[in-house]
Structures are given as structure tokens and as C-alpha cells.
Amino acid sequence: MPILVMKFGGTSVATLDRIRRAAKRVGVEVAKGYDVIVIVSAMSGETNKLVGFVEETSPLFDAREYDAVVSSGENVTAGLMALTLQEMDVPARSWQGWQVPLKTTSAHSAARIVEIPNENILQKFGEGMKVAVVAGFQGISAEGRITTLGRGGSDTTAVAFAAAFGAERCDIYTDVDGVYTTDPRICEKARKLDKIAFEEMLELASLGAKVLQTRSVELAMRYKVRLRVLSSFEEPSDEAGTLVCDEEEIMELNVVSGVAYSRDEAKMTLVSVADRPGIASAIFSPLSEAGIQVDMIVQNISEDGRTDMTFSCPTNQVARAEQALNEAKDAGGINFHELIADTGVAKVSVVGIGMRSHTGVAAKMFEVLAREGVNIKVITTSEIKISVLIDRKYMELAVQALHDAFELEKAA
Ligand code: ADP
Ligand code: ASP
Ligand code: MG
């Protein structure tokens, strides 16, 4: 039997009614002759609630216990989805990550998938089971502890299963009907794309477009998984949604194809550090050991042998970053006068494969922001993207102005 992977995000399983609706859709694919692996997220809002419990209990929490708590939301929906399918006479059972077992690294709260043995589930399919419902987002480490794959990680669970089982396709059901030129919730002119290249999707995801978790796109690209994003609220059709595919499958490439934003960024500046060989390493090694996701980095021109070092990281990691840097300072590894955290910034980025061969995108971006009176605090670029850090209060304005200026509402 051909295998299909269907993933339902939080909004798509937010109530028993929606679980029933999703289960019906699974039933349609079973009737077509597929064995289906369903990956479920926690009911919408549940994971945030659980994260809140952990942070309130222990601000600098033990990540192993964080995972034990936040992985539980998916267990509920997996069981409920299996029960709903059984009520519809579809042979189904649920699997928690450790039961598969979905093996991961021990990087708690940001674990990577190492292996998904497929024997257990294939054996059940062989015995007549039609649907394996798997709790997304979670796995088990070599130490036998429960791990999670980072926020939005059920997307990655889904793509990894599609790769491990050679699925015909991986359908990601969510609350929008595909991938748009930017988040349709903050820009009403956003346009749905029929297709998007893996590389562009990868950049958009890593720059904040949370419609797909970055790692899921990486895996799909590497294992050539046919990945489709579509709405669980609209009637399905073969052309529905957005196909994430190789660049070669897309006829017209835009210079800029999307605008992404990341709201919860913080800018941290170490004021007056000694400018000597090894200083960057002395700052960023302890941050890396503390698991801080450092993104942009700028070092100022030095004066009298001292310089300022600025970096950005997610706002919820500021306390941990401060702790790591202050400990390094106390241990004599680094010496700075002051550590300033600005938690009121956001990152806005434009992405497009066409930037490889077109110049002038950065100039146009800066001009648009200048016209809107938006001050740029940090800039980074790569071959197919330009990102700026700006005051959060201008974020939506910047996204809309850039969407207009690059005429993204029009098809190529
Ligand atoms: P799920 O719970 O199904 O995983 P998410 O909330 O993680 O859903 O992702 C879907 C959301 O991603 C949409 O509701 C939308 O607000 C947001 N989003 C951000 N950028 C984009 C984009 N470029 N295209 C589509 N959706 C986007
Ligand atoms: N429930 C997890 C989260 O909210 C994983 C997911 O939904 O993909 O991040
Ligand atoms: Mg998601």
C-alpha cells in the first residue's frame, strides 16, 4: 500500500469537532487505498500554556523537565484522534514518540531526529491497521529521556516520517490555505503561492514565517519529500495549497518572493570589551554552551583597544544569555563595562532566489524603510536574503511597505 503522511497543526485539532473533521479527511485518503501516518500537534494554545507553567515554576528551568511537561499536549490529541478514527470504523492506534521509537539527540527543547525505525508501524499496517497516529514534536534520547524538537516541531516529525517510510507525499494541514508572500495575518495584500522553492521556503521559515518549521524544510529538501501546505478548513483538491519543490519545477522566479518577520527578538550589546584575538570566541562559546540561539552579530570599530559587540537572540533567552555572560566575566574569560539588553526589536527580511542575479534589492529595501521613518539597527545579508533589526513598533508597517514596494501582490 502506498503511504501518505498527514499532519494536523494546533488549530486543526483545537476542539473535538475539529478532530472529527480532520479524521474524516484521513478517512477519505484511507478509502483511496493509502496507509496513513497522521502526525498531530497539541490542541491550539496548549503548548503555550504548558511552557507558561514551566517558566512560572522555574525561570531557568531544567530543559529535561521542560520537555517532560511540554511534550504532553501531543499525547492527548494523538489518543483522541485514534479514538475518533476508531469510532468511524477506521482501524487506528496512537503512538507516542518513545513508542515508535523516534530517536533524537539529547539537545533538550531543540533535539534533532537521529533515526525512525519503521518496523513496528509497518508490521501493524501489515496486520490491517490503516492509520498510525503519532504524537508530533517529541522523541526519546539515548539516555531514555523524553525530548522535544523545538516550537513548531510537529512539521519536522511529519517530514521525517515521510522520509523514513518513503511516503508518496507529506501534507501539512494548517489554518491558512498555503504559503503566502508574507503572513496573511499582518498584510492583507499577501498572495498565496502555488509553488515555492525549497531554498526560499527554508529562508522564509528560518527568518520567522512559522507556517513550516525550518528543520522540516531542510529534511524535505535533503530527502526529496513532496511537501504540501494546505488548509484543514477548506474542501481538499489535488491542486489545493502550496507545493514546496525544487527550483526547477517553478517557471517564473521573482527577484523577491517573500517578506518574513520575527517579532520576539532582543538586541544585546557588550559595551567596551577588549579588542584582542580570541574575544569573539570568549563571548560566543559560553553563549553556545548555554544553548543561546545567537543570530545577527556586529562588532563596532575599536577605539583605544576597546570595542562594542552586539548580537541578537530570541527575547526569551535574554536571562539565560545574561547569566552566561556574567559568569564568563566573573571567571575572567571576558571583561566588559556594561551589558545592555534591548528587548523591543523585531527582525524583518526579504527573500528571493532572484537576488543571486539582481543587484539593488538592499538599496531599495533601505530606501523604503527610510521613507517610512524606520531606523535600522543591524543589517545582515546572504545570497538570497536581507534582514534588518528595527524597533518592534514599526514591524507591521515595514512588512506592508516592503510587500508594496516589491509588488508582491502581483504574480511574476
Ligand atoms: P499550525 O498550528 O498548523 O502548525 P502555525 O501557527 O504554526 O500553524 O503556522 C501557520 C501560521 O503561519 C499562519 O496562521 C500564519 O499566520 C503564519 N504565517 C507566517 N508567515 C506565513 C506565510 N508566509 N504564509 C502563510 N502563513 C504564514
Ligand atoms: N505543539 C508544539 C508547538 O506548539 C509543536 C507543534 O505544534 O508543531 O510548538
Ligand atoms: Mg506550526
Coordinates of C-alpha atoms in Angstrom, one line a residue, residues 184-336:
P184 CA -1.6 37.0 5.6
R185 CA -2.5 37.9 9.1
I186 CA -0.5 41.1 9.0
C187 CA -0.6 42.0 5.4
E188 CA -4.0 41.8 3.6
K189 CA -2.4 42.0 0.2
A190 CA -0.4 38.8 0.8
R191 CA -0.7 36.4 -2.1
K192 CA -0.9 32.7 -2.0
L193 CA 1.9 30.9 -3.9
D194 CA 1.1 27.7 -5.9
K195 CA 4.7 26.6 -5.6
I196 CA 7.7 27.7 -3.7
A197 CA 11.3 26.5 -4.0
F198 CA 12.8 24.6 -1.0
E199 CA 15.6 27.2 -0.7
E200 CA 13.2 30.1 -0.4
M201 CA 11.0 28.3 2.0
L202 CA 14.0 27.4 4.1
E203 CA 15.0 31.1 4.3
L204 CA 11.4 32.3 5.0
A205 CA 11.0 29.7 7.7
S206 CA 14.3 30.4 9.4
L207 CA 13.5 34.1 9.3
G208 CA 10.3 33.7 11.1
A209 CA 7.5 32.5 8.8
K210 CA 6.2 29.9 11.2
V211 CA 4.0 28.2 8.6
L212 CA 6.7 25.5 8.5
Q213 CA 9.4 24.7 11.0
T214 CA 12.8 25.4 9.4
R215 CA 14.1 21.9 10.1
S216 CA 11.1 20.3 8.3
V217 CA 12.1 22.2 5.1
E218 CA 15.7 21.1 5.4
L219 CA 14.7 17.5 5.7
A220 CA 12.2 17.7 2.9
M221 CA 14.9 19.2 0.7
R222 CA 17.5 16.6 1.6
Y223 CA 15.2 13.5 1.3
K224 CA 13.2 14.8 -1.7
V225 CA 9.9 14.6 0.2
R226 CA 6.9 16.1 -1.7
L227 CA 5.7 18.6 0.7
R228 CA 2.4 20.4 0.5
V229 CA 0.8 23.0 2.8
L230 CA -2.9 23.3 2.8
S231 CA -5.9 24.3 4.9
S232 CA -7.8 21.9 7.1
F233 CA -10.9 24.1 6.8
E234 CA -11.4 24.1 3.0
E235 CA -12.5 21.3 0.8
P236 CA -9.4 19.5 -0.4
S237 CA -8.5 19.1 -4.1
D238 CA -5.4 17.9 -5.9
E239 CA -4.3 21.5 -6.7
A240 CA -5.0 22.9 -3.2
G241 CA -2.4 24.6 -1.2
T242 CA 1.2 25.3 -1.9
L243 CA 3.8 22.7 -3.1
V244 CA 7.3 23.1 -1.7
C245 CA 9.5 21.8 -4.5
D246 CA 12.8 22.1 -6.4
E247 CA 13.6 25.4 -8.1
E248 CA 13.5 23.6 -11.5
E249 CA 9.7 22.9 -11.1
I250 CA 8.9 26.7 -11.0
M251 CA 8.6 28.6 -14.2
E252 CA 8.9 32.2 -13.1
L253 CA 11.2 33.2 -10.3
N254 CA 10.7 36.5 -8.6
V255 CA 13.6 38.7 -7.6
V256 CA 11.9 38.9 -4.2
S257 CA 9.3 36.2 -3.4
G258 CA 8.5 36.9 0.2
V259 CA 8.8 39.0 3.3
A260 CA 9.3 37.4 6.7
Y261 CA 9.4 38.8 10.2
S262 CA 10.3 37.6 13.6
R263 CA 8.7 39.5 16.4
D264 CA 10.4 38.3 19.6
E265 CA 14.0 39.4 19.0
A266 CA 16.3 41.0 21.5
K267 CA 19.5 43.0 20.8
M268 CA 22.3 42.6 23.4
T269 CA 25.3 44.8 23.5
L270 CA 28.5 44.2 25.5
V271 CA 29.9 47.7 25.9
S272 CA 33.7 48.2 25.8
V273 CA 35.2 44.8 25.5
A274 CA 39.0 44.4 24.9
D275 CA 39.6 44.1 21.2
R276 CA 42.1 41.3 21.0
P277 CA 42.4 37.9 19.2
G278 CA 40.0 35.4 20.7
I279 CA 37.5 37.9 22.1
A280 CA 34.6 36.7 19.8
S281 CA 35.3 33.2 20.8
A282 CA 35.4 34.1 24.5
I283 CA 32.0 35.7 24.2
F284 CA 30.2 33.3 21.9
S285 CA 31.5 30.0 23.3
P286 CA 29.8 30.4 26.7
L287 CA 26.6 31.5 24.8
S288 CA 26.7 28.5 22.7
E289 CA 27.3 26.2 25.7
A290 CA 24.2 27.8 27.3
G291 CA 22.2 26.9 24.2
I292 CA 21.6 30.5 23.2
Q293 CA 20.5 30.9 19.5
V294 CA 22.6 33.8 18.5
D295 CA 21.5 35.3 15.2
M296 CA 23.0 38.6 14.0
I297 CA 26.4 39.7 15.2
V298 CA 28.1 43.1 14.8
Q299 CA 31.4 44.3 16.1
N300 CA 32.0 48.1 16.2
I301 CA 35.2 49.7 15.1
S302 CA 37.5 49.7 18.1
E303 CA 38.9 52.8 19.8
D304 CA 41.9 52.6 22.2
G305 CA 41.9 48.8 22.0
R306 CA 38.2 48.5 23.1
T307 CA 35.1 47.8 21.1
D308 CA 31.4 47.1 21.5
M309 CA 30.0 43.7 20.5
T310 CA 26.3 43.4 19.6
F311 CA 24.3 40.3 18.9
S312 CA 20.6 39.3 18.6
C313 CA 18.8 36.3 20.2
P314 CA 15.2 35.4 21.0
T315 CA 13.7 37.5 23.8
N316 CA 13.0 34.5 26.0
Q317 CA 16.7 33.7 26.1
V318 CA 17.9 37.0 27.4
A319 CA 18.0 36.0 31.0
R320 CA 20.0 32.9 30.2
A321 CA 22.4 34.9 27.9
E322 CA 22.9 37.5 30.7
Q323 CA 23.7 34.7 33.1
A324 CA 26.2 33.0 30.8
L325 CA 28.0 36.3 30.0
N326 CA 28.1 37.4 33.6
E327 CA 29.5 34.0 34.7
A328 CA 32.2 34.3 32.0
K329 CA 33.0 37.7 33.2
D330 CA 33.3 36.5 36.8
A331 CA 35.6 33.7 35.7
G332 CA 37.9 36.2 34.0
G333 CA 37.1 35.0 30.4
I334 CA 35.8 38.3 29.2
N335 CA 35.7 41.9 30.5
F336 CA 33.0 44.4 29.6

